[in-house]
Every structure is written in structure tokens, then in C-alpha cells.
Amino acid sequence: MSAASRAFQRVLRERTVPLHIRRHVRWRLSRQSITSMIPPPPGGMKPVIDERAAELLRAFEAVGVDAFLVEELGHRVVIGVADEQRSEALSVMPTVLPNWDLSTQRTSMVLDPDWDGCGGAGIDISLWQLNDLGERERVGARGVDRIFASTDLVRVKLGRHEVMARPSYVPEPMRHRPRFPIDAVISWVDDSDEDWRSRMDAARRCTSVPPLSVEPARFRSRQELKYLLRSIERFAPFVQRVYVVTDCRLPEWLHQEDPALEVVNQTELLGGEPVFNSLAVEATLHNIEGLSEHYVYFNDDMFLARPVEPELFFNPAGNMLLTQGPRIRAGFPRPDENAFETAAKVARELVSEHFGWTPEYNSNHVPLPQRRSVAEAAEELFAEAITSTRRSTFRGPTNTTTATGLFHHVGAAMGLIGRSSLRWDYVDTGDRFAGSRYADLLASPQVDAFCCNDATGSIPDRTERSLTTFLEQYFPGPGRFELQ
């Protein structure tokens, strides 16, 4: 063992070292273990998790722990347990699910599988206490959900077993949920494509370009597309077709003949002129031929972190569901600010002048729900601003947001926006503690999506290797969109 490895081992044994540092060290020591990753079980996670949850419920029943099935959330099963029997439940779990990772809080417990590549599948245990009326209700959620201690419970099928469930339990196939087609659209660029670089250099010679508009981080590719496609395939099975929009040379590993994948030529979509402006690309995505009315837009540095449901993006009526985004900066556009912030201000003024109300928030950097009809309505209302944005070869001060702002503001005016419960995280890949952030995500995914984004113009080779190692660990492959 090298001196560095011995030092790392001492850090792991020292309890006074902060947890995120110990996780970072543990991640550093395990970087070479990628080939030992265990792929997901055949047929996906859900049947496995259902069986394990049913076994746990039956074990609770055998020792007299009051427990019941609460609901199924995609690849996670929620079990309710009597709060006063928390200790008894904790003693049962290791015998039924040995080696599973257990984390506890005051109101709940979380069980994550002991195999790699599980991607957030697991069992959540909510604690239920007795109230003054003799009813049980969730700890920390008074009055939200109530049942009588035992008389209201019913028997239902979970996996191959019958288990006790709350009386208001609704089987997953019968839940009121989105039933319409949903596609995914990915905008992708690869600055290692020499032809693309030549076109960009020629365009730069013909016009004055603000330095922030050609920041290298905007165009850098480190095979993120591969892992994004794996995440969609593995964690969003409701997606029917995936559209990759680009004007770069396609990677050799891409399985272009897969029937669920379509590559869209970005230059043709924009009318024949090459652009190096993501705002221009986003302004025309809804014109992709064959695209469904409802779709989710991804940048190529966004990834799904665990199994997700369409309800995170659309409600059953088709409304677009958004997370609370950052507040749009006050004042007029400034030459020293990020072009995206300038574009958000332009969109704010467009909406304010037309609708008489002022948007306060912009979209988060997460997978975003879209509707073609809303984009078309916005294009009709703000034709001049959107056309001008599409024709901007590089980001400019008059550009407006569209898929990442304006379209959602128009959707709000049409009554088609709601709040999403999607949880997400952002990792600056150039940050000195990025490895610790990766370790946290690998240890126990607590978010539905995350973004690994460059905030600097250049990054060391070791930083790039760290990101690739993390993505390969999180999304072991290959996937269906890769040549085998």
C-alpha cells in the first residue's frame, strides 16, 4: 500500500474528519473499481423492490410490528410503521435486508439496496403516530393522511405476496396520471469536432463576439451525452422518443438506428445557417418534425439521478410542472453579465409589456417540461424577438430566453403551469470538492436530477477524469443507444 493510500485509510478511520471529506476519500480509493460494478437486474428494479418490500412487511407482521403499504412511487415503495415501534422495526430490517444501507431521520427511514447501479430504487419507511382521536397520522405531517390504527387496513397484492395497506391505497396502474406521449429533446455540442471548430472560427472572424458568448465551457463535451442517454433509458421509461439536436460529428459509439432515437440536424432546423448560440437553438426545438405535444428538454450536462415519473414534469391535465427557479436580476441588461441573465431580462420585459404582469423567476438548470402548442403561441405573440434570437450566430444582448423562460411565462398566462416536486442538485466540475459531491450522489441519491456543469474556461485533466469516473460509476453501461 502506498503512503498516500495509508494516509487516506487514516482519514477514513478518524471520526473527527467531516463526513463529506471521508466520502471524498472513499470515492478516491474506489475510483479503479468501475469494472466490478454490478448492472441492474434484468427487467429493471421495480419487481425486485416490490418483492423486498413485501418480504419486509410480512416480517414486520410476524413479530407484531404495526406496518402497512402506503404507496408505490415508481421504483420506490413507501411503508408506514407505528412510531412507537421504531426500535422493533429497526431490529427486523437487517435480517430481511442484510447489508442494505439504512439512513434514519426523526420522521422517516430510508433503505437503499446493497448492489451498485440501483439508481435510487429502494424502500422509504414513514413513521406514523397516534393522535388524540385514536387515529394514526404521519409524523411531521399532521392531518395530511389519517387512518385508524388497525381496523381500516386492507389486503392488497405487492409482488407475489398479499400485504396490509392503508385503506386509501391506490395501485399504481389505477392512479390518475399523465397518459399522453412524452418525448425527450437534447441539445448537444462537441468542440472536439474539427469541422465544427472551423465553422465557428470562420463565423467569429465575420462578427464581433462578446467573450462570454464563446466561453469554452459552453461547447466542451466529455461524453456526457452517453450518460444522459443511459439515465433516460434507465430512469424514465415513459419517454417514447429521444431527439438529439446537433450540428457536430456524431460519436462513434452512438447507435443511430435505434427506433427510439432520432438525430436532428441543428443547422437545417434553423433554416440553413450555422449558429453557435444555445438560445437560438432552444427557440426552434418545438419545430422538430414528429415531436410530441409534450416533451422534456435536456441540456447535455443534465442527468436523471433515479427512477422518475411523468408526474414530475406534467400533471394529468398536461400542465407543465416547474421547480422554483432563481429570481431574475433587477435592472436593465449589463455588458458584464451572463448572456443568459440578459436574455431572462429581455423575456421579462416582453411579458410585462404584453400581459401587464412581471415574471419574477427564471427556470432552474434542470430537465424542463415543454408543450409545442405553448411554444407556437409564444412565437405568434413575440415573433420579432424570437426570430431575432434564432438569427443570432452568437449570444447577444437582444436575445431572449424561450424554452428556458419565455415559453413558461406564456404557459403561466394560459393557466398551464404548476409546481413540481422534482429535487435536483448542481455540481461545478471545476470545484475543488467536486469529488465529495460525486461521492454524496453515489452514496445515496437524494435528488431526482443533477447537473455537472463547467463554471470555468479550462479544467485540469484530473478533473475531467474524475467526472468521467463518477458518471461511469453512476451509469454503468452500455445502454440501448450505444453500439455493443
Tab-separated table of C-alpha atoms in Angstrom:
chain	number	residue	atom	x	y	z
A	1	MET	CA	0.000	0.000	0.000
A	2	SER	CA	1.376	3.406	-0.974
A	3	ALA	CA	1.958	6.208	1.531
A	4	ALA	CA	-0.970	8.137	0.008
A	5	SER	CA	-3.293	5.144	0.410
A	6	ARG	CA	-2.218	4.693	4.040
A	7	ALA	CA	-2.922	8.370	4.672
A	8	PHE	CA	-6.356	8.020	3.074
A	9	GLN	CA	-7.109	4.994	5.259
A	10	ARG	CA	-6.216	7.008	8.371
A	11	VAL	CA	-8.645	9.720	7.272
A	12	LEU	CA	-11.397	7.109	6.951
A	13	ARG	CA	-10.731	5.830	10.476
A	14	GLU	CA	-10.635	9.315	12.022
A	15	ARG	CA	-14.195	10.113	13.104
A	16	THR	CA	-13.436	13.806	13.646
A	17	VAL	CA	-12.917	14.325	9.909
A	18	PRO	CA	-16.097	15.807	8.337
A	19	LEU	CA	-18.344	13.271	6.608
A	20	HIS	CA	-18.113	14.863	3.166
A	21	ILE	CA	-14.293	14.682	3.334
A	22	ARG	CA	-14.401	10.984	4.336
A	23	ARG	CA	-16.771	10.324	1.441
A	24	HIS	CA	-14.413	12.147	-0.907
A	25	VAL	CA	-11.509	9.985	0.259
A	26	ARG	CA	-13.572	6.809	-0.021
A	27	TRP	CA	-14.517	7.810	-3.557
A	28	ARG	CA	-10.834	8.430	-4.423
A	29	LEU	CA	-9.913	4.953	-3.175
A	30	SER	CA	-12.700	3.294	-5.177
A	31	ARG	CA	-12.092	5.068	-8.495
A	32	GLN	CA	-10.490	1.992	-10.039
A	33	SER	CA	-13.391	-0.329	-9.178
A	34	ILE	CA	-15.583	0.585	-12.139
A	35	THR	CA	-15.252	-2.801	-13.817
A	36	SER	CA	-16.702	-4.511	-10.760
A	37	MET	CA	-19.951	-2.554	-10.939
A	38	ILE	CA	-22.988	-4.821	-10.914
A	39	PRO	CA	-25.511	-3.976	-13.666
A	40	PRO	CA	-29.192	-3.530	-12.859
A	41	PRO	CA	-31.162	-6.788	-12.604
A	42	PRO	CA	-32.835	-7.994	-15.834
A	43	GLY	CA	-36.275	-6.443	-16.221
A	44	GLY	CA	-35.439	-3.377	-14.161
A	45	MET	CA	-35.588	-2.530	-10.471
A	46	LYS	CA	-39.305	-2.415	-9.793
A	47	PRO	CA	-40.066	-6.171	-9.495
A	48	VAL	CA	-37.068	-6.610	-7.182
A	49	ILE	CA	-38.035	-3.706	-4.925
A	50	ASP	CA	-41.681	-4.847	-4.775
A	51	GLU	CA	-40.579	-8.319	-3.639
A	52	ARG	CA	-38.216	-6.969	-0.994
A	53	ALA	CA	-40.841	-4.557	0.337
A	54	ALA	CA	-43.398	-7.370	0.551
A	55	GLU	CA	-40.924	-9.573	2.428
A	56	LEU	CA	-40.221	-6.752	4.871
A	57	LEU	CA	-43.926	-6.147	5.501
A	58	ARG	CA	-44.509	-9.852	6.150
A	59	ALA	CA	-41.555	-9.913	8.564
A	60	PHE	CA	-42.966	-6.906	10.433
A	61	GLU	CA	-46.348	-8.649	10.686
A	62	ALA	CA	-44.733	-11.832	12.017
A	63	VAL	CA	-43.176	-10.038	15.001
A	64	GLY	CA	-46.175	-7.818	15.731
A	65	VAL	CA	-44.941	-4.512	14.283
A	66	ASP	CA	-47.846	-2.410	13.007
A	67	ALA	CA	-46.811	-1.742	9.409
A	68	PHE	CA	-48.620	-1.255	6.116
A	69	LEU	CA	-48.090	-0.356	2.461
A	70	VAL	CA	-48.546	3.386	1.902
A	71	GLU	CA	-47.877	3.778	-1.825
A	72	GLU	CA	-45.624	2.909	-4.743
A	73	LEU	CA	-43.594	5.734	-6.217
A	74	GLY	CA	-42.077	4.317	-9.365
A	75	HIS	CA	-39.080	2.271	-8.238
A	76	ARG	CA	-39.516	3.168	-4.574
A	77	VAL	CA	-42.054	1.628	-2.200
A	78	VAL	CA	-43.298	3.571	0.837
A	79	ILE	CA	-44.103	1.609	4.010
A	80	GLY	CA	-45.761	3.023	7.125
A	81	VAL	CA	-44.609	1.884	10.585
A	82	ALA	CA	-46.026	2.721	14.028
A	83	ASP	CA	-43.790	5.396	15.540
A	84	GLU	CA	-43.692	3.758	18.972
A	85	GLN	CA	-42.409	0.523	17.364
A	86	ARG	CA	-39.491	2.146	15.590
A	87	SER	CA	-36.921	0.146	17.604
A	88	GLU	CA	-38.630	-3.175	16.882
A	89	ALA	CA	-38.752	-2.323	13.159
A	90	LEU	CA	-35.055	-1.440	13.174
A	91	SER	CA	-34.217	-4.831	14.663
A	92	VAL	CA	-36.111	-6.651	11.890
A	93	MET	CA	-34.611	-4.836	8.888
A	94	PRO	CA	-31.090	-6.349	8.970
A	95	THR	CA	-32.458	-9.895	8.987
A	96	VAL	CA	-34.677	-9.310	5.945
A	97	LEU	CA	-32.423	-6.914	4.033
A	98	PRO	CA	-28.845	-7.637	5.143
A	99	ASN	CA	-26.211	-5.129	4.039
A	100	TRP	CA	-28.771	-2.628	2.744
A	101	ASP	CA	-27.824	0.958	3.531
A	102	LEU	CA	-30.076	2.441	6.218
A	103	SER	CA	-30.388	6.141	6.999
A	104	THR	CA	-32.710	7.420	9.709
A	105	GLN	CA	-34.406	10.710	10.486
A	106	ARG	CA	-36.987	11.764	13.049
A	107	THR	CA	-39.921	11.256	10.678
A	108	SER	CA	-38.677	8.510	8.360
A	109	MET	CA	-36.090	5.908	7.424
A	110	VAL	CA	-34.610	5.088	4.016
A	111	LEU	CA	-33.392	1.694	2.828
A	112	ASP	CA	-31.152	1.584	-0.256
A	113	PRO	CA	-30.158	-1.726	-1.939
A	114	ASP	CA	-26.729	-3.234	-1.380
A	115	TRP	CA	-25.963	-3.575	-5.097
A	116	ASP	CA	-24.438	-0.925	-7.324
A	117	GLY	CA	-26.288	0.681	-10.208
A	118	CYS	CA	-29.605	0.763	-8.313
A	119	GLY	CA	-30.067	4.433	-9.257
A	120	GLY	CA	-32.252	5.424	-6.334
A	121	ALA	CA	-34.549	2.383	-6.235
A	122	GLY	CA	-35.333	1.419	-2.661
A	123	ILE	CA	-37.769	1.461	0.254
A	124	ASP	CA	-38.900	4.511	2.229
A	125	ILE	CA	-40.344	3.991	5.710
A	126	SER	CA	-42.587	6.728	7.093
A	127	LEU	CA	-43.369	6.813	10.814
A	128	TRP	CA	-46.999	7.148	11.951
A	129	GLN	CA	-48.104	8.284	15.424
A	130	LEU	CA	-51.386	8.113	17.313
A	131	ASN	CA	-53.338	11.352	17.690
A	132	ASP	CA	-55.940	12.309	20.308
A	133	LEU	CA	-58.730	10.661	18.268
A	134	GLY	CA	-57.025	7.283	18.200
A	135	GLU	CA	-56.069	7.687	14.551
A	136	ARG	CA	-52.631	7.270	13.055
A	137	GLU	CA	-51.101	10.114	11.061
A	138	ARG	CA	-47.674	10.709	9.580
A	139	VAL	CA	-45.141	12.140	11.988
A	140	GLY	CA	-44.432	15.705	10.900
A	141	ALA	CA	-47.487	15.899	8.609
A	142	ARG	CA	-50.427	16.406	10.943
A	143	GLY	CA	-53.830	15.958	9.334
A	144	VAL	CA	-52.470	15.206	5.867
A	145	ASP	CA	-53.163	11.479	5.964
A	146	ARG	CA	-55.114	9.619	8.675
A	147	ILE	CA	-56.097	6.020	9.301
A	148	PHE	CA	-57.465	4.118	12.270
A	149	ALA	CA	-54.761	2.035	13.888
A	150	SER	CA	-55.804	-1.350	12.515
A	151	THR	CA	-59.462	-1.502	11.559
A	152	ASP	CA	-59.072	0.453	8.304
A	153	LEU	CA	-56.234	-1.580	6.805
A	154	VAL	CA	-56.898	-3.698	3.707
A	155	ARG	CA	-55.033	-6.522	1.979
A	156	VAL	CA	-53.520	-5.876	-1.456
A	157	LYS	CA	-51.109	-7.576	-3.825
A	158	LEU	CA	-47.471	-6.455	-3.834
A	159	GLY	CA	-45.098	-8.533	-5.890
A	160	ARG	CA	-46.087	-12.153	-5.330
A	161	HIS	CA	-47.463	-11.564	-1.844
A	162	GLU	CA	-50.503	-10.118	-0.120
A	163	VAL	CA	-49.715	-7.373	2.358
A	164	MET	CA	-51.586	-4.950	4.576
A	165	ALA	CA	-52.121	-1.491	3.059
A	166	ARG	CA	-53.736	1.768	4.097
A	167	PRO	CA	-57.413	1.990	3.094
A	168	SER	CA	-56.764	4.802	0.619
A	169	TYR	CA	-54.044	2.857	-1.188
A	170	VAL	CA	-54.434	3.044	-4.978
A	171	PRO	CA	-52.484	0.532	-7.113
A	172	GLU	CA	-50.006	2.223	-9.393
A	173	PRO	CA	-51.791	1.237	-12.670
A	174	MET	CA	-55.015	2.859	-11.414
A	175	ARG	CA	-53.559	6.182	-10.307
A	176	HIS	CA	-54.684	9.321	-12.101
A	177	ARG	CA	-51.560	10.256	-14.008
A	178	PRO	CA	-50.388	11.542	-17.396
A	179	ARG	CA	-51.385	9.131	-20.167
A	180	PHE	CA	-50.222	11.087	-23.225
A	181	PRO	CA	-46.972	10.552	-25.187
A	182	ILE	CA	-43.885	12.293	-23.799
A	183	ASP	CA	-40.632	12.733	-25.739
A	184	ALA	CA	-37.179	13.984	-24.736
A	185	VAL	CA	-35.130	16.573	-26.618
A	186	ILE	CA	-31.388	17.010	-26.028
A	187	SER	CA	-29.250	19.855	-27.347
A	188	TRP	CA	-25.657	18.655	-27.752
A	189	VAL	CA	-22.377	20.145	-28.950
A	190	ASP	CA	-18.837	18.756	-29.143
A	191	ASP	CA	-15.965	21.196	-29.514
A	192	SER	CA	-13.550	18.388	-30.426
A	193	ASP	CA	-15.172	18.195	-33.862
A	194	GLU	CA	-12.602	19.939	-36.094
A	195	ASP	CA	-15.136	20.767	-38.818
A	196	TRP	CA	-17.400	22.385	-36.245
A	197	ARG	CA	-14.457	24.396	-34.864
A	198	SER	CA	-13.578	25.590	-38.362
A	199	ARG	CA	-17.129	26.803	-38.913
A	200	MET	CA	-17.121	28.553	-35.561
A	201	ASP	CA	-13.750	30.245	-36.191
A	202	ALA	CA	-14.965	31.451	-39.585
A	203	ALA	CA	-18.124	32.874	-38.007
A	204	ARG	CA	-16.104	34.661	-35.312
A	205	ARG	CA	-13.991	36.393	-37.940
A	206	CYS	CA	-17.130	37.846	-39.510
A	207	THR	CA	-18.620	39.457	-36.418
A	208	SER	CA	-17.806	40.997	-33.071
A	209	VAL	CA	-18.440	38.441	-30.341
A	210	PRO	CA	-18.635	39.135	-26.579
A	211	PRO	CA	-16.024	36.956	-24.797
A	212	LEU	CA	-18.630	35.341	-22.507
A	213	SER	CA	-20.549	34.134	-25.576
A	214	VAL	CA	-17.655	31.929	-26.684
A	215	GLU	CA	-16.573	30.695	-23.253
A	216	PRO	CA	-15.030	27.213	-23.950
A	217	ALA	CA	-17.132	25.614	-21.205
A	218	ARG	CA	-20.256	26.252	-23.307
A	219	PHE	CA	-19.082	23.872	-26.013
A	220	ARG	CA	-16.947	21.286	-24.213
A	221	SER	CA	-18.000	17.636	-24.418
A	222	ARG	CA	-16.750	14.835	-22.205
A	223	GLN	CA	-19.093	12.077	-23.390
A	224	GLU	CA	-21.906	13.449	-21.204
A	225	LEU	CA	-24.377	12.549	-23.957
A	226	LYS	CA	-23.667	8.857	-23.444
A	227	TYR	CA	-24.520	9.014	-19.754
A	228	LEU	CA	-27.530	11.259	-20.239
A	229	LEU	CA	-28.980	8.729	-22.691
A	230	ARG	CA	-28.322	5.926	-20.201
A	231	SER	CA	-30.098	7.902	-17.489
A	232	ILE	CA	-33.171	8.482	-19.657
A	233	GLU	CA	-33.314	4.847	-20.718
A	234	ARG	CA	-32.893	3.558	-17.177
A	235	PHE	CA	-34.848	6.063	-15.128
A	236	ALA	CA	-37.548	7.475	-17.448
A	237	PRO	CA	-39.143	4.512	-19.242
A	238	PHE	CA	-42.193	6.644	-20.082
A	239	VAL	CA	-40.157	8.583	-22.681
A	240	GLN	CA	-41.187	7.387	-26.142
A	241	ARG	CA	-38.616	9.026	-28.426
A	242	VAL	CA	-35.346	10.855	-27.818
A	243	TYR	CA	-34.299	13.632	-30.207
A	244	VAL	CA	-30.648	14.723	-30.206
A	245	VAL	CA	-30.217	18.158	-31.793
A	246	THR	CA	-26.696	18.937	-33.017
A	247	ASP	CA	-24.573	20.004	-35.976
A	248	CYS	CA	-21.446	18.167	-34.775
A	249	ARG	CA	-19.921	14.899	-35.879
A	250	LEU	CA	-21.765	12.085	-34.138
A	251	PRO	CA	-19.821	9.936	-31.658
A	252	GLU	CA	-18.723	6.525	-32.911
A	253	TRP	CA	-20.495	4.735	-30.079
A	254	LEU	CA	-23.973	6.137	-30.905
A	255	HIS	CA	-26.487	3.565	-32.180
A	256	GLN	CA	-28.178	5.780	-34.734
A	257	GLU	CA	-30.500	3.015	-35.967
A	258	ASP	CA	-32.309	2.607	-32.653
A	259	PRO	CA	-36.012	3.233	-33.403
A	260	ALA	CA	-36.432	5.344	-30.250
A	261	LEU	CA	-33.618	7.736	-31.249
A	262	GLU	CA	-33.603	10.482	-33.859
A	263	VAL	CA	-30.710	12.824	-34.619
A	264	VAL	CA	-31.867	16.272	-35.780
A	265	ASN	CA	-29.544	18.470	-37.824
A	266	GLN	CA	-29.422	21.750	-35.941
A	267	THR	CA	-28.412	23.861	-38.939
A	268	GLU	CA	-31.286	22.555	-41.062
A	269	LEU	CA	-33.718	23.119	-38.192
A	270	LEU	CA	-32.612	26.746	-38.015
A	271	GLY	CA	-33.018	27.321	-41.740
A	272	GLY	CA	-29.559	26.582	-43.130
A	273	GLU	CA	-27.234	28.966	-41.305
A	274	PRO	CA	-24.859	27.602	-38.640
A	275	VAL	CA	-25.227	29.127	-35.178
A	276	PHE	CA	-23.167	28.776	-32.015
A	277	ASN	CA	-25.842	30.099	-29.703
A	278	SER	CA	-27.855	27.804	-27.438
A	279	LEU	CA	-30.552	30.468	-27.090
A	280	ALA	CA	-31.131	30.316	-30.860
A	281	VAL	CA	-31.315	26.524	-30.789
A	282	GLU	CA	-33.806	26.496	-27.903
A	283	ALA	CA	-36.023	28.926	-29.805
A	284	THR	CA	-36.708	26.370	-32.541
A	285	LEU	CA	-36.777	22.964	-30.830
A	286	HIS	CA	-40.582	22.847	-30.930
A	287	ASN	CA	-40.418	22.801	-34.742
A	288	ILE	CA	-38.863	19.326	-34.836
A	289	GLU	CA	-40.961	17.216	-37.180
A	290	GLY	CA	-42.796	14.405	-35.400
A	291	LEU	CA	-42.153	15.774	-31.908
A	292	SER	CA	-44.940	15.087	-29.415
A	293	GLU	CA	-47.035	17.882	-27.937
A	294	HIS	CA	-45.468	17.153	-24.530
A	295	TYR	CA	-41.700	16.790	-24.229
A	296	VAL	CA	-38.877	17.334	-21.761
A	297	TYR	CA	-35.875	19.450	-22.740
A	298	PHE	CA	-32.384	18.453	-21.541
A	299	ASN	CA	-29.045	20.183	-21.859
A	300	ASP	CA	-26.335	17.574	-22.333
A	301	ASP	CA	-24.944	18.173	-18.831
A	302	MET	CA	-28.184	17.195	-17.076
A	303	PHE	CA	-28.798	13.680	-15.786
A	304	LEU	CA	-31.661	11.838	-14.158
A	305	ALA	CA	-30.469	10.571	-10.795
A	306	ARG	CA	-33.049	7.880	-10.031
A	307	PRO	CA	-36.296	6.465	-11.417
A	308	VAL	CA	-38.713	9.319	-12.091
A	309	GLU	CA	-42.355	9.504	-13.029
A	310	PRO	CA	-44.033	11.729	-15.637
A	311	GLU	CA	-45.831	13.498	-12.758
A	312	LEU	CA	-42.581	15.353	-12.039
A	313	PHE	CA	-42.941	17.131	-15.397
A	314	PHE	CA	-46.661	17.155	-16.278
A	315	ASN	CA	-49.876	16.757	-14.338
A	316	PRO	CA	-52.649	14.517	-15.725
A	317	ALA	CA	-54.211	17.516	-17.492
A	318	GLY	CA	-50.944	18.221	-19.320
A	319	ASN	CA	-49.855	21.296	-17.377
A	320	MET	CA	-46.082	21.884	-17.258
A	321	LEU	CA	-44.679	21.488	-13.734
A	322	LEU	CA	-41.687	23.611	-12.717
A	323	THR	CA	-39.415	23.932	-9.699
A	324	GLN	CA	-38.833	27.285	-8.055
A	325	GLY	CA	-36.084	28.924	-10.129
A	326	PRO	CA	-33.700	31.809	-9.414
A	327	ARG	CA	-35.070	35.328	-9.204
A	328	ILE	CA	-34.434	37.353	-12.361
A	329	ARG	CA	-31.927	40.086	-11.570
A	330	ALA	CA	-33.230	43.611	-11.215
A	331	GLY	CA	-32.408	46.402	-13.627
A	332	PHE	CA	-31.536	46.584	-17.290
A	333	PRO	CA	-29.110	44.289	-19.132
A	334	ARG	CA	-25.431	44.966	-18.402
A	335	PRO	CA	-22.485	44.224	-20.701
A	336	ASP	CA	-20.593	42.358	-17.947
A	337	GLU	CA	-23.329	39.894	-17.033
A	338	ASN	CA	-24.013	36.374	-18.234
A	339	ALA	CA	-25.851	36.359	-21.582
A	340	PHE	CA	-28.488	34.040	-20.141
A	341	GLU	CA	-29.280	36.582	-17.410
A	342	THR	CA	-29.571	39.289	-20.066
A	343	ALA	CA	-31.918	37.072	-22.099
A	344	ALA	CA	-34.060	36.457	-18.993
A	345	LYS	CA	-34.436	40.215	-18.545
A	346	VAL	CA	-35.446	40.591	-22.209
A	347	ALA	CA	-38.113	37.888	-21.748
A	348	ARG	CA	-39.345	39.609	-18.586
A	349	GLU	CA	-39.867	42.881	-20.441
A	350	LEU	CA	-41.679	41.155	-23.319
A	351	VAL	CA	-44.131	39.507	-20.938
A	352	SER	CA	-44.582	42.636	-18.855
A	353	GLU	CA	-45.405	44.784	-21.866
A	354	HIS	CA	-47.820	42.275	-23.400
A	355	PHE	CA	-49.602	40.727	-20.394
A	356	GLY	CA	-49.309	43.510	-17.833
A	357	TRP	CA	-47.617	41.408	-15.168
A	358	THR	CA	-43.914	40.866	-14.494
A	359	PRO	CA	-42.267	37.422	-14.172
A	360	GLU	CA	-40.105	37.225	-11.064
A	361	TYR	CA	-38.362	33.895	-11.558
A	362	ASN	CA	-36.471	32.077	-14.256
A	363	SER	CA	-36.133	28.345	-14.874
A	364	ASN	CA	-33.685	26.181	-12.963
A	365	HIS	CA	-30.917	24.352	-14.827
A	366	VAL	CA	-32.846	21.079	-14.785
A	367	PRO	CA	-34.789	18.966	-17.304
A	368	LEU	CA	-37.677	21.230	-18.320
A	369	PRO	CA	-41.201	20.246	-19.470
A	370	GLN	CA	-42.379	21.819	-22.725
A	371	ARG	CA	-45.527	21.940	-24.847
A	372	ARG	CA	-45.415	22.549	-28.597
A	373	SER	CA	-48.696	24.457	-28.605
A	374	VAL	CA	-47.436	26.871	-25.931
A	375	ALA	CA	-44.194	27.458	-27.849
A	376	GLU	CA	-46.198	28.119	-31.015
A	377	ALA	CA	-48.419	30.587	-29.149
A	378	ALA	CA	-45.336	32.376	-27.815
A	379	GLU	CA	-43.852	32.504	-31.293
A	380	GLU	CA	-47.010	34.126	-32.599
A	381	LEU	CA	-47.054	36.708	-29.790
A	382	PHE	CA	-43.361	37.551	-29.860
A	383	ALA	CA	-42.393	36.753	-33.446
A	384	GLU	CA	-39.884	39.580	-33.829
A	385	ALA	CA	-37.909	38.804	-30.653
A	386	ILE	CA	-37.843	35.043	-31.269
A	387	THR	CA	-36.889	35.415	-34.947
A	388	SER	CA	-34.088	37.807	-33.984
A	389	THR	CA	-32.805	35.327	-31.396
A	390	ARG	CA	-32.784	32.490	-33.938
A	391	ARG	CA	-30.727	34.568	-36.347
A	392	SER	CA	-28.060	35.433	-33.754
A	393	THR	CA	-24.992	33.402	-34.613
A	394	PHE	CA	-23.650	34.003	-31.103
A	395	ARG	CA	-25.402	35.071	-27.926
A	396	GLY	CA	-26.189	38.748	-27.980
A	397	PRO	CA	-27.743	41.430	-25.738
A	398	THR	CA	-31.101	41.386	-27.575
A	399	ASN	CA	-31.615	37.622	-27.365
A	400	THR	CA	-34.492	36.273	-25.290
A	401	THR	CA	-34.882	33.017	-23.433
A	402	THR	CA	-37.522	30.693	-24.890
A	403	ALA	CA	-37.583	27.063	-23.741
A	404	THR	CA	-35.843	28.133	-20.529
A	405	GLY	CA	-38.065	31.094	-19.700
A	406	LEU	CA	-40.362	32.868	-22.136
A	407	PHE	CA	-42.354	29.765	-23.120
A	408	HIS	CA	-43.077	29.020	-19.468
A	409	HIS	CA	-44.140	32.613	-18.824
A	410	VAL	CA	-46.594	32.318	-21.725
A	411	GLY	CA	-47.738	28.965	-20.319
A	412	ALA	CA	-48.415	30.665	-16.981
A	413	ALA	CA	-50.555	33.276	-18.742
A	414	MET	CA	-52.503	30.413	-20.335
A	415	GLY	CA	-53.026	28.680	-16.974
A	416	LEU	CA	-50.805	25.732	-17.936
A	417	ILE	CA	-48.078	25.921	-15.260
A	418	GLY	CA	-47.907	24.158	-11.902
A	419	ARG	CA	-45.349	23.370	-9.215
A	420	SER	CA	-43.096	20.292	-9.485
A	421	SER	CA	-41.716	18.316	-6.544
A	422	LEU	CA	-38.585	17.424	-8.540
A	423	ARG	CA	-35.449	17.586	-6.388
A	424	TRP	CA	-32.158	18.425	-8.025
A	425	ASP	CA	-28.510	19.216	-7.432
A	426	TYR	CA	-25.796	21.163	-9.237
A	427	VAL	CA	-22.095	20.271	-9.254
A	428	ASP	CA	-19.410	22.644	-10.508
A	429	THR	CA	-16.979	20.146	-12.033
A	430	GLY	CA	-14.050	22.502	-11.506
A	431	ASP	CA	-14.691	22.963	-7.791
A	432	ARG	CA	-12.000	21.515	-5.511
A	433	PHE	CA	-14.604	19.466	-3.629
A	434	ALA	CA	-16.452	18.187	-6.704
A	435	GLY	CA	-15.265	14.682	-5.826
A	436	SER	CA	-17.047	14.912	-2.478
A	437	ARG	CA	-20.230	15.938	-4.255
A	438	TYR	CA	-19.894	12.925	-6.554
A	439	ALA	CA	-19.393	10.695	-3.519
A	440	ASP	CA	-22.560	12.035	-1.897
A	441	LEU	CA	-24.574	11.270	-5.033
A	442	LEU	CA	-23.099	7.771	-5.294
A	443	ALA	CA	-23.669	7.027	-1.627
A	444	SER	CA	-27.407	7.701	-1.624
A	445	PRO	CA	-29.249	9.593	-4.370
A	446	GLN	CA	-31.496	12.122	-2.626
A	447	VAL	CA	-32.361	14.027	-5.794
A	448	ASP	CA	-34.253	13.234	-8.988
A	449	ALA	CA	-31.798	15.000	-11.303
A	450	PHE	CA	-28.396	16.620	-11.173
A	451	CYS	CA	-26.263	18.813	-13.407
A	452	CYS	CA	-22.479	18.568	-13.810
A	453	ASN	CA	-21.535	21.898	-15.295
A	454	ASP	CA	-18.291	23.715	-16.081
A	455	ALA	CA	-18.181	27.134	-14.459
A	456	THR	CA	-14.630	27.854	-15.661
A	457	GLY	CA	-12.961	28.146	-19.040
A	458	SER	CA	-10.454	25.333	-18.570
A	459	ILE	CA	-10.175	22.384	-16.211
A	460	PRO	CA	-7.257	20.062	-15.372
A	461	ASP	CA	-7.145	16.592	-16.906
A	462	ARG	CA	-7.590	15.024	-13.466
A	463	THR	CA	-10.873	16.912	-13.048
A	464	GLU	CA	-12.126	15.574	-16.345
A	465	ARG	CA	-11.103	12.046	-15.365
A	466	SER	CA	-12.900	12.425	-12.032
A	467	LEU	CA	-16.133	13.384	-13.786
A	468	THR	CA	-15.869	10.501	-16.265
A	469	THR	CA	-15.143	8.048	-13.460
A	470	PHE	CA	-18.136	9.267	-11.484
A	471	LEU	CA	-20.517	9.102	-14.470
A	472	GLU	CA	-19.349	5.601	-15.360
A	473	GLN	CA	-19.904	4.501	-11.782
A	474	TYR	CA	-23.333	6.080	-11.589
A	475	PHE	CA	-24.485	4.921	-15.033
A	476	PRO	CA	-22.709	1.625	-15.767
A	477	GLY	CA	-23.388	0.516	-19.301
A	478	PRO	CA	-23.614	0.120	-22.133
A	479	GLY	CA	-27.171	1.274	-22.862
A	480	ARG	CA	-29.518	0.639	-25.772
A	481	PHE	CA	-28.383	3.782	-27.567
A	482	GLU	CA	-24.803	2.542	-27.800
A	483	LEU	CA	-23.280	0.146	-30.303
A	484	GLN	CA	-22.488	-3.099	-28.483
